[in-house]
Coordinates of C-alpha atoms and ligand atoms in Angstrom, one line a residue:
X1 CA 8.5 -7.5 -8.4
X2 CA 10.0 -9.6 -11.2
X3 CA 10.1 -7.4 -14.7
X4 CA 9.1 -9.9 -17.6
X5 CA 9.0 -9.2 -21.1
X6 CA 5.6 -8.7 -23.1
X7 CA 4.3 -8.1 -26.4
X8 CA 2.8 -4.2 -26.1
X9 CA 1.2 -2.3 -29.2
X10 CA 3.2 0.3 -30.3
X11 CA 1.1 3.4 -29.9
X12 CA 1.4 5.9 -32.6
X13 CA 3.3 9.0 -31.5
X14 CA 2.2 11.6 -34.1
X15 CA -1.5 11.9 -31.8
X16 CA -2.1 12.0 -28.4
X17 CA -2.9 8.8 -26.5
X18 CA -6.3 8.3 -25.2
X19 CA -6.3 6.4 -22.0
X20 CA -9.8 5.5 -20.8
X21 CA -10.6 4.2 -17.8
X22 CA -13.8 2.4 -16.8
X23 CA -14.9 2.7 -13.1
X24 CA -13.6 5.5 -10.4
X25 CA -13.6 3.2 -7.2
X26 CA -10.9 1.4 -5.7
X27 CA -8.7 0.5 -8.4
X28 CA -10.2 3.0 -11.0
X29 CA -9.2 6.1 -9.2
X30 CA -5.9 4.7 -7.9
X31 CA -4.9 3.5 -11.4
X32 CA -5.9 7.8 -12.2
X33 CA -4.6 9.0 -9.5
X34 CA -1.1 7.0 -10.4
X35 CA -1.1 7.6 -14.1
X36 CA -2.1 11.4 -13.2
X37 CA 1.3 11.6 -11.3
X38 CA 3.4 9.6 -13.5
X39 CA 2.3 11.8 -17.0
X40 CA 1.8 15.4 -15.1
X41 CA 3.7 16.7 -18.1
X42 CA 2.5 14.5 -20.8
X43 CA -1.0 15.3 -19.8
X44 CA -0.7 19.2 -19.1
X45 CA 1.5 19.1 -23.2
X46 CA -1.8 17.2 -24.2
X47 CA 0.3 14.2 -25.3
X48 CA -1.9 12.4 -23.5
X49 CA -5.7 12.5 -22.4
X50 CA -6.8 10.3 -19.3
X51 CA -10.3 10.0 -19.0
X52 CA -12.1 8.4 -16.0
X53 CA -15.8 7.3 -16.9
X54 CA -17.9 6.4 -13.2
X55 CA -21.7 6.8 -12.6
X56 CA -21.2 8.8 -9.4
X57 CA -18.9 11.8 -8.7
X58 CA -17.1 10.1 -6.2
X59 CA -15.5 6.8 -5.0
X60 CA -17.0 5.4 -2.2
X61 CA -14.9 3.5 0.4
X62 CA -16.8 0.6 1.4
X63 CA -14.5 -0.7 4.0
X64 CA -16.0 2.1 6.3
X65 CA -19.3 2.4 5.4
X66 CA -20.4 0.2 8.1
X67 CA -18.5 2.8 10.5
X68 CA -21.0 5.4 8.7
X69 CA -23.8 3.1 9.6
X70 CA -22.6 2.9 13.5
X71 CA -22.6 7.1 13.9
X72 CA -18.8 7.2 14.1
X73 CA -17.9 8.5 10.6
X74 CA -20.1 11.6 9.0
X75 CA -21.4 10.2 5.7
X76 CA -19.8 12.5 3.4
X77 CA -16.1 11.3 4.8
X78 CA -16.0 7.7 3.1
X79 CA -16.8 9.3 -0.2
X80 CA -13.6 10.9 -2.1
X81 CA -14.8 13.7 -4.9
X82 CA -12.9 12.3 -8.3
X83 CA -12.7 15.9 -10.2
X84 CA -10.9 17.6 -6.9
X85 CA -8.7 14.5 -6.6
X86 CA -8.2 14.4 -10.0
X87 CA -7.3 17.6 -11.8
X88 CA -5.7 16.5 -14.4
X89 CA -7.8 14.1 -15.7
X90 CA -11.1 14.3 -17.7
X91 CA -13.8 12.8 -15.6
X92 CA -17.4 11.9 -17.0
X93 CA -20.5 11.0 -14.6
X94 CA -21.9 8.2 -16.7
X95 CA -22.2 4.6 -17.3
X96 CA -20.4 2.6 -19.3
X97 CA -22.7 0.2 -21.3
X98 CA -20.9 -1.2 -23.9
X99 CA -16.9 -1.8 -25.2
X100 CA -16.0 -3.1 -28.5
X101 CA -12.2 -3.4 -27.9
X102 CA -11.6 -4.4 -31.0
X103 CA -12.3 -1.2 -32.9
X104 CA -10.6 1.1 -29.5
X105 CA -14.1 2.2 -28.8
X106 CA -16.9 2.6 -25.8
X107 CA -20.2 3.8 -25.2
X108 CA -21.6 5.4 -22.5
X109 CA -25.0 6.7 -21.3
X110 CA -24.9 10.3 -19.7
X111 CA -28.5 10.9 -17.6
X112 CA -28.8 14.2 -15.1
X113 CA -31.1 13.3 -12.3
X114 CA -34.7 12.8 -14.1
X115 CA -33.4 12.8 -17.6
X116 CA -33.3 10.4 -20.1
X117 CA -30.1 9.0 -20.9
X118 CA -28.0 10.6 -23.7
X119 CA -25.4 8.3 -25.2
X120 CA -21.7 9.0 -25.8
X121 CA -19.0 7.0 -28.0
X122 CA -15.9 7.4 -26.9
X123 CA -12.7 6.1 -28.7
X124 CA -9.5 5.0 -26.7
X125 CA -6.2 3.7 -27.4
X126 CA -5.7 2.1 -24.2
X127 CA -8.4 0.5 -21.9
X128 CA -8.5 0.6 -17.9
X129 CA -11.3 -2.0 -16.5
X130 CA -12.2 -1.7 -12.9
X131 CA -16.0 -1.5 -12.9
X132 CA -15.9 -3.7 -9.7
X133 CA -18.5 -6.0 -8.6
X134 CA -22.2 -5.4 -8.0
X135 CA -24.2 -7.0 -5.2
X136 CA -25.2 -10.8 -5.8
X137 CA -29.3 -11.4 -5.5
X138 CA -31.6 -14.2 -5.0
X139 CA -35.2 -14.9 -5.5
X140 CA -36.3 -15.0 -2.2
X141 CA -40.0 -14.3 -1.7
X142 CA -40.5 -11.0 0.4
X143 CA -36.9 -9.7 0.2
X144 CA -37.7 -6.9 -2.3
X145 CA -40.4 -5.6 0.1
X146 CA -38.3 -6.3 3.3
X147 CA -34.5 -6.5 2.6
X148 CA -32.5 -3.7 2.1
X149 CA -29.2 -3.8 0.9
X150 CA -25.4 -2.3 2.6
X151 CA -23.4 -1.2 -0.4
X152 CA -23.8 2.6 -1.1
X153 CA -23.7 5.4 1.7
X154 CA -27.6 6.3 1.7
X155 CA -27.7 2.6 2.9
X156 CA -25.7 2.7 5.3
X157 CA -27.7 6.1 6.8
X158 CA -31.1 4.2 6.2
X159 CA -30.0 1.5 8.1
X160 CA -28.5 3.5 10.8
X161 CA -32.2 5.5 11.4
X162 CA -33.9 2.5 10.6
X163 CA -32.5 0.7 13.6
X164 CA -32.7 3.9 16.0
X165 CA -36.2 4.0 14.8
X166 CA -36.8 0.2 15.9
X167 CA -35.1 0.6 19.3
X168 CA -37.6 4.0 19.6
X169 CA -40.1 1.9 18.1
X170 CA -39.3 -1.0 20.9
X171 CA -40.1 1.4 24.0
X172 CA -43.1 2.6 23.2
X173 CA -45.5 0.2 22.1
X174 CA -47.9 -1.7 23.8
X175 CA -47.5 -4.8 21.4
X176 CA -45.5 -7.6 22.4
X177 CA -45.0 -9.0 19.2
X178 CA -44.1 -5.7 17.5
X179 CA -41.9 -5.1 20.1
X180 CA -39.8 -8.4 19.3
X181 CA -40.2 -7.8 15.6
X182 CA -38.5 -4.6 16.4
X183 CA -35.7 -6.1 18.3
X184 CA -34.9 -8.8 16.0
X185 CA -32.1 -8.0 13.0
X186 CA -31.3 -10.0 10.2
X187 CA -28.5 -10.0 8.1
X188 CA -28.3 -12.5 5.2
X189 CA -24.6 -12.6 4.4
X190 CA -21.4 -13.5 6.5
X191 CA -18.9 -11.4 3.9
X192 CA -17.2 -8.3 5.3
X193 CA -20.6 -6.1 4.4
X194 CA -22.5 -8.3 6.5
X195 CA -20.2 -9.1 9.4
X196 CA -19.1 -5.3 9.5
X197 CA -22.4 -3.8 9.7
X198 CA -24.0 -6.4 11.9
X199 CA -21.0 -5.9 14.4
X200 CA -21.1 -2.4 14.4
X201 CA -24.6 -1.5 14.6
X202 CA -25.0 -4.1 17.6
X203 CA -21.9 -2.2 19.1
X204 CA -24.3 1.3 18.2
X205 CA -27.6 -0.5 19.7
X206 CA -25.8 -1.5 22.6
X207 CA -25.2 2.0 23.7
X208 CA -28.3 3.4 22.2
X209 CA -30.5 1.4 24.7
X210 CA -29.3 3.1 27.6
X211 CA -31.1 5.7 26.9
X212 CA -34.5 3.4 26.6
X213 CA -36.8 2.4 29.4
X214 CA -37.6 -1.5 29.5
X215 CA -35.5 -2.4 27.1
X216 CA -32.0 -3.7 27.7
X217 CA -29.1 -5.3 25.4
X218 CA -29.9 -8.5 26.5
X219 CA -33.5 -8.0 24.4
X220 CA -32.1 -7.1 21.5
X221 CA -31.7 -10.3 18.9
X222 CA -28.9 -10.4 15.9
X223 CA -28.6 -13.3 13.5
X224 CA -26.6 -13.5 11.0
X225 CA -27.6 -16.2 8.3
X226 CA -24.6 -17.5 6.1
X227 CA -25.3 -20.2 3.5
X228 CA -21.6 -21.8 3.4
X229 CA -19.6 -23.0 6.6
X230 CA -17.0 -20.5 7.6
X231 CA -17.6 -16.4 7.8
X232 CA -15.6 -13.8 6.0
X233 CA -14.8 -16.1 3.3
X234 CA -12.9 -13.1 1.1
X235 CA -9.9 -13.1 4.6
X236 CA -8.0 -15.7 5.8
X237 CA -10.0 -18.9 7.7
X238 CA -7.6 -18.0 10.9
X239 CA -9.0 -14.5 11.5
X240 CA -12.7 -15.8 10.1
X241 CA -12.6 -18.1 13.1
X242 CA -11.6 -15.4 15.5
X243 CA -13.9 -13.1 14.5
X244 CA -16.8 -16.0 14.6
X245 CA -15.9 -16.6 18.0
X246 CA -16.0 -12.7 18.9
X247 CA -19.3 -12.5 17.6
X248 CA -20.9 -15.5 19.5
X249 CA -19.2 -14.6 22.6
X250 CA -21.6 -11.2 22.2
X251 CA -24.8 -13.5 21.8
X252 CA -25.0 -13.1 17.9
X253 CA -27.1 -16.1 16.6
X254 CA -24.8 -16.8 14.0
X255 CA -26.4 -19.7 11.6
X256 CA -24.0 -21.2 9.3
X257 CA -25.0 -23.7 6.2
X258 CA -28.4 -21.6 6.8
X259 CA -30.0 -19.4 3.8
X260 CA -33.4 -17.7 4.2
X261 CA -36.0 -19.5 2.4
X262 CA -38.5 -16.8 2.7
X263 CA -39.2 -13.1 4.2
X264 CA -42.8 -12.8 3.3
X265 CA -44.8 -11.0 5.7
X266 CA -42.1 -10.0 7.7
X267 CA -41.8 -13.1 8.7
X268 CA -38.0 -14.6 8.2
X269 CA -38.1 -18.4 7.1
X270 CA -34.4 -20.2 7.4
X271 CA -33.5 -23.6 5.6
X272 CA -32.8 -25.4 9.4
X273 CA -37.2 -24.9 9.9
X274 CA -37.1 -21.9 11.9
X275 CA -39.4 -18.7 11.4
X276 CA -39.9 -15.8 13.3
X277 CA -41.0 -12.1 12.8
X278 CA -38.2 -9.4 12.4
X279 CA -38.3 -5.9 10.9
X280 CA -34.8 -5.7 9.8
X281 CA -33.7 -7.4 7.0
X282 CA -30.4 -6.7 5.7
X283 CA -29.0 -8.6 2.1
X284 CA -25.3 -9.1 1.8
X285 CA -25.3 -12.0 0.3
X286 CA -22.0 -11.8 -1.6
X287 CA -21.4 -10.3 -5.0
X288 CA -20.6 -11.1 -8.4
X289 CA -18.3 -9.5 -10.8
X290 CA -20.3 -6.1 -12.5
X291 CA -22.3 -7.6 -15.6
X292 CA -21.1 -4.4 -18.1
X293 CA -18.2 -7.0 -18.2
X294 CA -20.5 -9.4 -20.5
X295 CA -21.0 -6.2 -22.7
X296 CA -17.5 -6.3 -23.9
X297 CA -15.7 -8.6 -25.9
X298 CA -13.1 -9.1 -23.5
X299 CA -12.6 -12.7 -22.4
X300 CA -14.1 -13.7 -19.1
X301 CA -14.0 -16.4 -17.0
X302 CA -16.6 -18.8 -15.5
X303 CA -17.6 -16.1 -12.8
X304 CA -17.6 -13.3 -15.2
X305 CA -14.4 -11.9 -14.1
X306 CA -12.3 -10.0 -16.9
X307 CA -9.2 -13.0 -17.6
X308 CA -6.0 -11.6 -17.0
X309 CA -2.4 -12.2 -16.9
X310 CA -0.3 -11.2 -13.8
X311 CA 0.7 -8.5 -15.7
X312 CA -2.6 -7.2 -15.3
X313 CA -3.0 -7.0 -19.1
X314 CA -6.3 -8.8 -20.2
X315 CA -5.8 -12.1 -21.7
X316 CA -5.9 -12.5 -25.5
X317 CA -6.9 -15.3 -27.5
X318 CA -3.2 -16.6 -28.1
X319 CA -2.6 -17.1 -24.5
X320 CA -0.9 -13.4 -24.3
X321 CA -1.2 -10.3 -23.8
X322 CA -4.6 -8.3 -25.8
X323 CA -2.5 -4.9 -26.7
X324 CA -4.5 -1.9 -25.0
X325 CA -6.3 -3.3 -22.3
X326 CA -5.8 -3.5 -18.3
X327 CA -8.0 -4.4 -15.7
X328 CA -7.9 -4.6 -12.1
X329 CA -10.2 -5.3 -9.2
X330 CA -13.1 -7.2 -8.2
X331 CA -14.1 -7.3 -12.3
X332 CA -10.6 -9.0 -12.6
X333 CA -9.1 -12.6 -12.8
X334 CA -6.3 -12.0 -11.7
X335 CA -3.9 -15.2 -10.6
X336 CA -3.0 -15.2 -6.8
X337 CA 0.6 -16.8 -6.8
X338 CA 0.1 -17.4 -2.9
X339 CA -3.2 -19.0 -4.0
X340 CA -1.9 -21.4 -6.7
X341 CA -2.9 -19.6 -9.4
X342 CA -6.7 -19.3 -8.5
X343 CA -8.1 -15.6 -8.9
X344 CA -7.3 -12.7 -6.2
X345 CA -10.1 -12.6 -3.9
X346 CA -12.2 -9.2 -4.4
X347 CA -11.1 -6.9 -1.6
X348 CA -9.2 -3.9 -1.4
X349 CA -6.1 -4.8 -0.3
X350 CA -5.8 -6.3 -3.8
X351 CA -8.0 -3.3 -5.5
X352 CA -5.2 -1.0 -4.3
X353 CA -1.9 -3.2 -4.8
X354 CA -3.1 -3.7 -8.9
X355 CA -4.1 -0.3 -9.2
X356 CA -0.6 0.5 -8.3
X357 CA 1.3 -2.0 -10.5
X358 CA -1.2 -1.3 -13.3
X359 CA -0.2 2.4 -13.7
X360 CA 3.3 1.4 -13.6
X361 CA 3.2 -1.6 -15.8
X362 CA 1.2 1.4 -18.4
X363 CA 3.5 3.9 -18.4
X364 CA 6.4 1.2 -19.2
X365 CA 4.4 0.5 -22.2
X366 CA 3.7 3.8 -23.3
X367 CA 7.7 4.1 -23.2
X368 CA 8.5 1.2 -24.7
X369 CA 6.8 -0.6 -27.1
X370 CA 6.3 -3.9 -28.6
X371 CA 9.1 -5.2 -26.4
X372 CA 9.4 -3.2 -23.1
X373 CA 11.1 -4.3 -20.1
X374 CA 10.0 -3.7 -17.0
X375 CA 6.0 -5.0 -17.3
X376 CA 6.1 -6.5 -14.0
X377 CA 3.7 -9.4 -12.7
X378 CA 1.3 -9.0 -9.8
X379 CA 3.1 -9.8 -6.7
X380 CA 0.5 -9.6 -3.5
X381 CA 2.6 -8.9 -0.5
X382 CA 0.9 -10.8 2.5
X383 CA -2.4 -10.6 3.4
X384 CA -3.2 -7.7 5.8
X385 CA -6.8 -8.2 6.8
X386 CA -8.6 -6.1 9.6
X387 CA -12.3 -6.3 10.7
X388 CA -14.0 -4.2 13.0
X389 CA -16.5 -5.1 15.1
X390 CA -17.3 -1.8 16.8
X391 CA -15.3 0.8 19.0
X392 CA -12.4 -0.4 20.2
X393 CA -12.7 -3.9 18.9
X394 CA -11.2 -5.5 15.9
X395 CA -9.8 -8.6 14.6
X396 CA -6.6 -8.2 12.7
X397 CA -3.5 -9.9 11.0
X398 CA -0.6 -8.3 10.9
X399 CA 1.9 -8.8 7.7
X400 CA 4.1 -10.8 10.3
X401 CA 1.8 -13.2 10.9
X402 CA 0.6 -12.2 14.3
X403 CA -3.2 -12.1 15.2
X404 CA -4.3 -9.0 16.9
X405 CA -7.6 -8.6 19.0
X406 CA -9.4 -6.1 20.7
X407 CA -8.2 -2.1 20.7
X408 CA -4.7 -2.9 19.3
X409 CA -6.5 -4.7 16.2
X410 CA -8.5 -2.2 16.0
X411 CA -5.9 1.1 16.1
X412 CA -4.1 -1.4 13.5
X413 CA -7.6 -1.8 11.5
X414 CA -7.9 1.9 11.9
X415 CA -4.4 2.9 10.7
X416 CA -4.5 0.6 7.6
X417 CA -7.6 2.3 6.3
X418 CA -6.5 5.8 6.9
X419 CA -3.5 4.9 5.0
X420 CA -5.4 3.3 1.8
X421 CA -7.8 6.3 1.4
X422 CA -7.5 8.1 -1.6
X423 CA -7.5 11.3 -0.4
X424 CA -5.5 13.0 2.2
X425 CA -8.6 15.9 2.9
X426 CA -10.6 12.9 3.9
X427 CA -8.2 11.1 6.2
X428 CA -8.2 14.5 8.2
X429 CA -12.0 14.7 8.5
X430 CA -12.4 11.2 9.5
X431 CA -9.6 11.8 12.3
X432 CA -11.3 14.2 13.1
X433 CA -15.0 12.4 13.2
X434 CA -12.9 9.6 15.7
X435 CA -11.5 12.5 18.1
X436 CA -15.2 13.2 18.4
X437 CA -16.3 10.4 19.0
X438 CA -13.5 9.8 21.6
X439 CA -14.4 13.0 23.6
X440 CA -18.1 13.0 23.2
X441 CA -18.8 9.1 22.5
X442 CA -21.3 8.4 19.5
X443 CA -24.3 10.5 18.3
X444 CA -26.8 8.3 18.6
X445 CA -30.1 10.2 17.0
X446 CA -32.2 9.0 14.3
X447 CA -32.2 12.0 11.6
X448 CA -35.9 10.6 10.2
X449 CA -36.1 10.2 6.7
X450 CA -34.5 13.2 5.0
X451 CA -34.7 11.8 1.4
X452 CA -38.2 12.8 2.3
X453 CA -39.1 15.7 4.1
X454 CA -42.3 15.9 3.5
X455 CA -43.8 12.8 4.2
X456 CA -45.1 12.1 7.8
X457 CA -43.1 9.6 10.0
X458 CA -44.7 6.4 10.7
X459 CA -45.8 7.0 14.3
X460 CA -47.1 3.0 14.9
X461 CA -44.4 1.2 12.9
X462 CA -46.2 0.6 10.2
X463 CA -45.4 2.0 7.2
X464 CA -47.8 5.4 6.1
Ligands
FAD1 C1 -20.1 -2.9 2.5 C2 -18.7 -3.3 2.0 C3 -17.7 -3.5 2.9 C4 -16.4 -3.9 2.5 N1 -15.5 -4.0 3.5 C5 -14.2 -4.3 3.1 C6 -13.1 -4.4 4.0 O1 -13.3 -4.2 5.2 N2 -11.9 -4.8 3.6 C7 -11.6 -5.0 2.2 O2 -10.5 -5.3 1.9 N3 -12.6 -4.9 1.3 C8 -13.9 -4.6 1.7 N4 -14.9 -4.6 0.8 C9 -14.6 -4.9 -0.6 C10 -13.9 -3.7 -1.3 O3 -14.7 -2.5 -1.1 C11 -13.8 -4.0 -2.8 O4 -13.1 -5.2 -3.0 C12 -13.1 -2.9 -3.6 O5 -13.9 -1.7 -3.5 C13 -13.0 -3.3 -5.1 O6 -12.5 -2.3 -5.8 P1 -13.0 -2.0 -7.3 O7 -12.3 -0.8 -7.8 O8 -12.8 -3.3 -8.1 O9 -14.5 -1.8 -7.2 P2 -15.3 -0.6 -6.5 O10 -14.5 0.1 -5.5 O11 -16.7 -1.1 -6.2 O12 -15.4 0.4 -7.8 C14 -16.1 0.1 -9.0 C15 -16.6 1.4 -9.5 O13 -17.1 1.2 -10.9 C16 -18.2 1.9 -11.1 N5 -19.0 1.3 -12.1 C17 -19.9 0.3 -12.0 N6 -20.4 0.1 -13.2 C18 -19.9 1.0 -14.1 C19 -20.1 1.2 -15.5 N7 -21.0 0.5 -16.2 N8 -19.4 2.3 -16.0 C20 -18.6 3.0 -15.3 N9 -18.3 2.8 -14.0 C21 -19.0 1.8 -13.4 C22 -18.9 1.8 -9.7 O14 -19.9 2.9 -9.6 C23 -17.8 1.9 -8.7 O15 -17.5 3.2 -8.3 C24 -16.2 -4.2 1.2 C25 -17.2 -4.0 0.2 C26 -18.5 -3.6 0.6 C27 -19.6 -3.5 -0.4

């Protein structure tokens, strides 16, 4: 990557540097875990303190969430523990609710489960931004009673149960038009949340109906509602199209230039005039950069994206760089050379690639002052996208250029995942979690509601 020369703050030597970072998931913990091993000794001297402020105690790796969801991955694998990753950081469980960059400081809300929040200020010298994106919403009448959403792990389990339940459900009642209300899942949302999980629990149901007197795959119905015209808009339109045609070619009623107009009732309403009774409603209708970013007097963009330079330092008022502050991310602007100039699209190839040069680009500047060398510019190598679509079938793109399909996309899909998780503990336990699944095929049981214990299941399908 090409160095470049930019205007950095000299940072006053005589204290140690406060380095706060904002966000521990993709491109907040790999920006720690980076700095962590690039100031060991700095950090262990106490010339330096890193902190790492995230609501939750762990990062959660979306991209296999949906393989949580389909029984092949055990829930607690695609979630990486920040203080055993990072031991030489500070890490606090709390939000962030407010910066005021100009005066180097933050403020944060610290709650325990049931307590009332207890604010913090915290003062920095230089700012990490990756509070990420938070899930886009839409006011659809019925979808807060029906929808659910697919972006933390205890959805993915809920959904996973709650479909078991519905196939369970299916068998044994006596009422047709439960029993096709139980059969029929909707996902609002053709991004990689929605196309994952849809693909991967139809993959699950497929198998699970074996098991199931009168009722076969060929009864179960998936739709999958997207309101622009192409799927997967965050990968490339060549590997949206082949996974579009995958889908179809399993009999997903895939409706494009189609948004839900109503879920009232249970009763799912589409713009193109069709309506018909489903119990499974799942939102993934996109998201939008993580509104904390309007709490700050950082400059954004139209979306709401954090501007920045390819330098991954935020964008000043001048036109260059604002000393002190980095971001990275799906909260970041960050220009895509390969896509003229128009902002990265928010995935993790790109979370993980700036987390990277971010760390280096900061430890150049704590060196070397107003006028280091060496502050390279974001460089994306290109695009390796992967989908899978259940076991043993994937799309992929491989860095040459070539389109995979089937189990080689999906070994490939598998591989490139292993290799981008934070945590070498948990690539172990999710290898292991695929050899079991390999010898024993999937587990296939709904595990009830156990947020709940004590409340009776609903023995008719409605709720108790
Ligand atoms: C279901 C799903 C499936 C996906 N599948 C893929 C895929 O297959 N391939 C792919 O490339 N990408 C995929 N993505 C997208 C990918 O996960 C994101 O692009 C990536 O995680 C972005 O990294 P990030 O660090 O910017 O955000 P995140 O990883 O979301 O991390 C942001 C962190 O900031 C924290 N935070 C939020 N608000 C605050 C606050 N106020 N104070 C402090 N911390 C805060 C959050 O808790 C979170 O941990 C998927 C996303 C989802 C939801």
């Amino acid at each position: 990557m090409p160095g470049r020369r930019r205007a950095i703050e000299p940072i006053d030597r005589r204290c140690a540097i406060r380095i706060l970072i904002v966000g521990g998931g993709c491109a907040g913990m790999s920006t720690a875990l980076h700095l962590q091993r690039g100031l060991r000794e700095r950090l262990r001297r106490g010339e330096v303190h890193l902190t790492l402020v995230e609501p939750q105690a762990y990062l959660t790796y979306h991209p296999l969430l949906a393989e949580v969801a389909a029984g092949t991955i055990d829930p607690r694998h695609v979630v990486v523990p920040l203080r055993r990753e990072l031991t030489e950081c500070k890490v606090l469980t709390a939000r962030i609710t407010r910066i005021e960059h100009a005066s180097r400081r933050a403020w944060a809300d610290a709650a325990g489960p049931g307590e009332p929040p207890a604010p913090v200020e915290l003062h920095y010298d230089v700012l990490v931004l990756a509070p990420g994106s938070v899930s886009r919403t839409a006011p659809v009448p019925g979808l807060a009673e029906h929808g659910r959403g697919f972006s933390t792990v205890g959805e993915a389990v809920g959904l996973r149960n709650h479909v078991l339940e519905q196939l369970d459900l299916a068998t044994t009642t006596r009422d047709p038009a439960l029993r096709q209300a139980a059969l029929t899942f909707v996902f609002v949302g053709a991004g990689y949340a929605g196309v994952g999980a849809l693909a991967e629990l139809e993959d699950m149901a497929r198998y699970a109906v074996r098991g199931h007197h009168h009722t076969t795959p060929d009864d179960l119905r998936w739709v999958l509602v997207e309101a622009t015209d192409r799927i997967l808009t965050e990968e490339s339109p060549e590997l949206a199209a082949h996974t579009l045609a995958e889908l179809r070619e399993r009999n997903v009623d895939v409706r494009l230039r189609t948004t839900l107009e109503s879920a009232a009732g249970g009763v799912m309403a589409l713009s193109d005039g069709s309506r018909f009774a489903a119990r499974t409603l799942v939102w993934t209708a996109g998201v939008r950069p993580n509104p904390l970013l309007r709490d700050t007097d950082l400059p954004l963009d139209t979306a709401g994206r954090v501007r920045c330079l390819p330098t991954l330092q935020v964008l000043g008022p001048d036109g260059r760089a604002l000393p002190g502050a980095w971001a990275a991310g799906d909260g970041a602007a960050v220009p895509d050379p390969h896509a003229d100039g128009a902002p990265c699209a928010p995935n993790a190839q790109h979370a993980f690639a700036q987390a990277e040069l971010l760390a280096a680009n900061v430890l150049v500047a704590l060196d070397g002052g107003p006028h280091a060398s060496g502050i390279a510019e974001y460089l994306p190598g290109p695009p390796a996208c992967s989908t899978s679509l259940g076991l043993g079938r994937a799309v992929a793109h491989t860095r040459g250029g070539g389109r995979l399909t089937g189990r080689r996309a999906w070994w490939l899909h598998r591989a490139r995942h292993l290799r981008r998780l934070p945590s070498g503990e948990r690539r172990v336990r999710i290898l292991v979690d695929w050899a079991l699944t390999g010898l024993f095929s999937r587990e296939v049981v709904p595990i009830g509601r156990p947020e709940q214990p004590d409340r009776p299941e609903p023995a008719d399908g409605r709720p108790v």
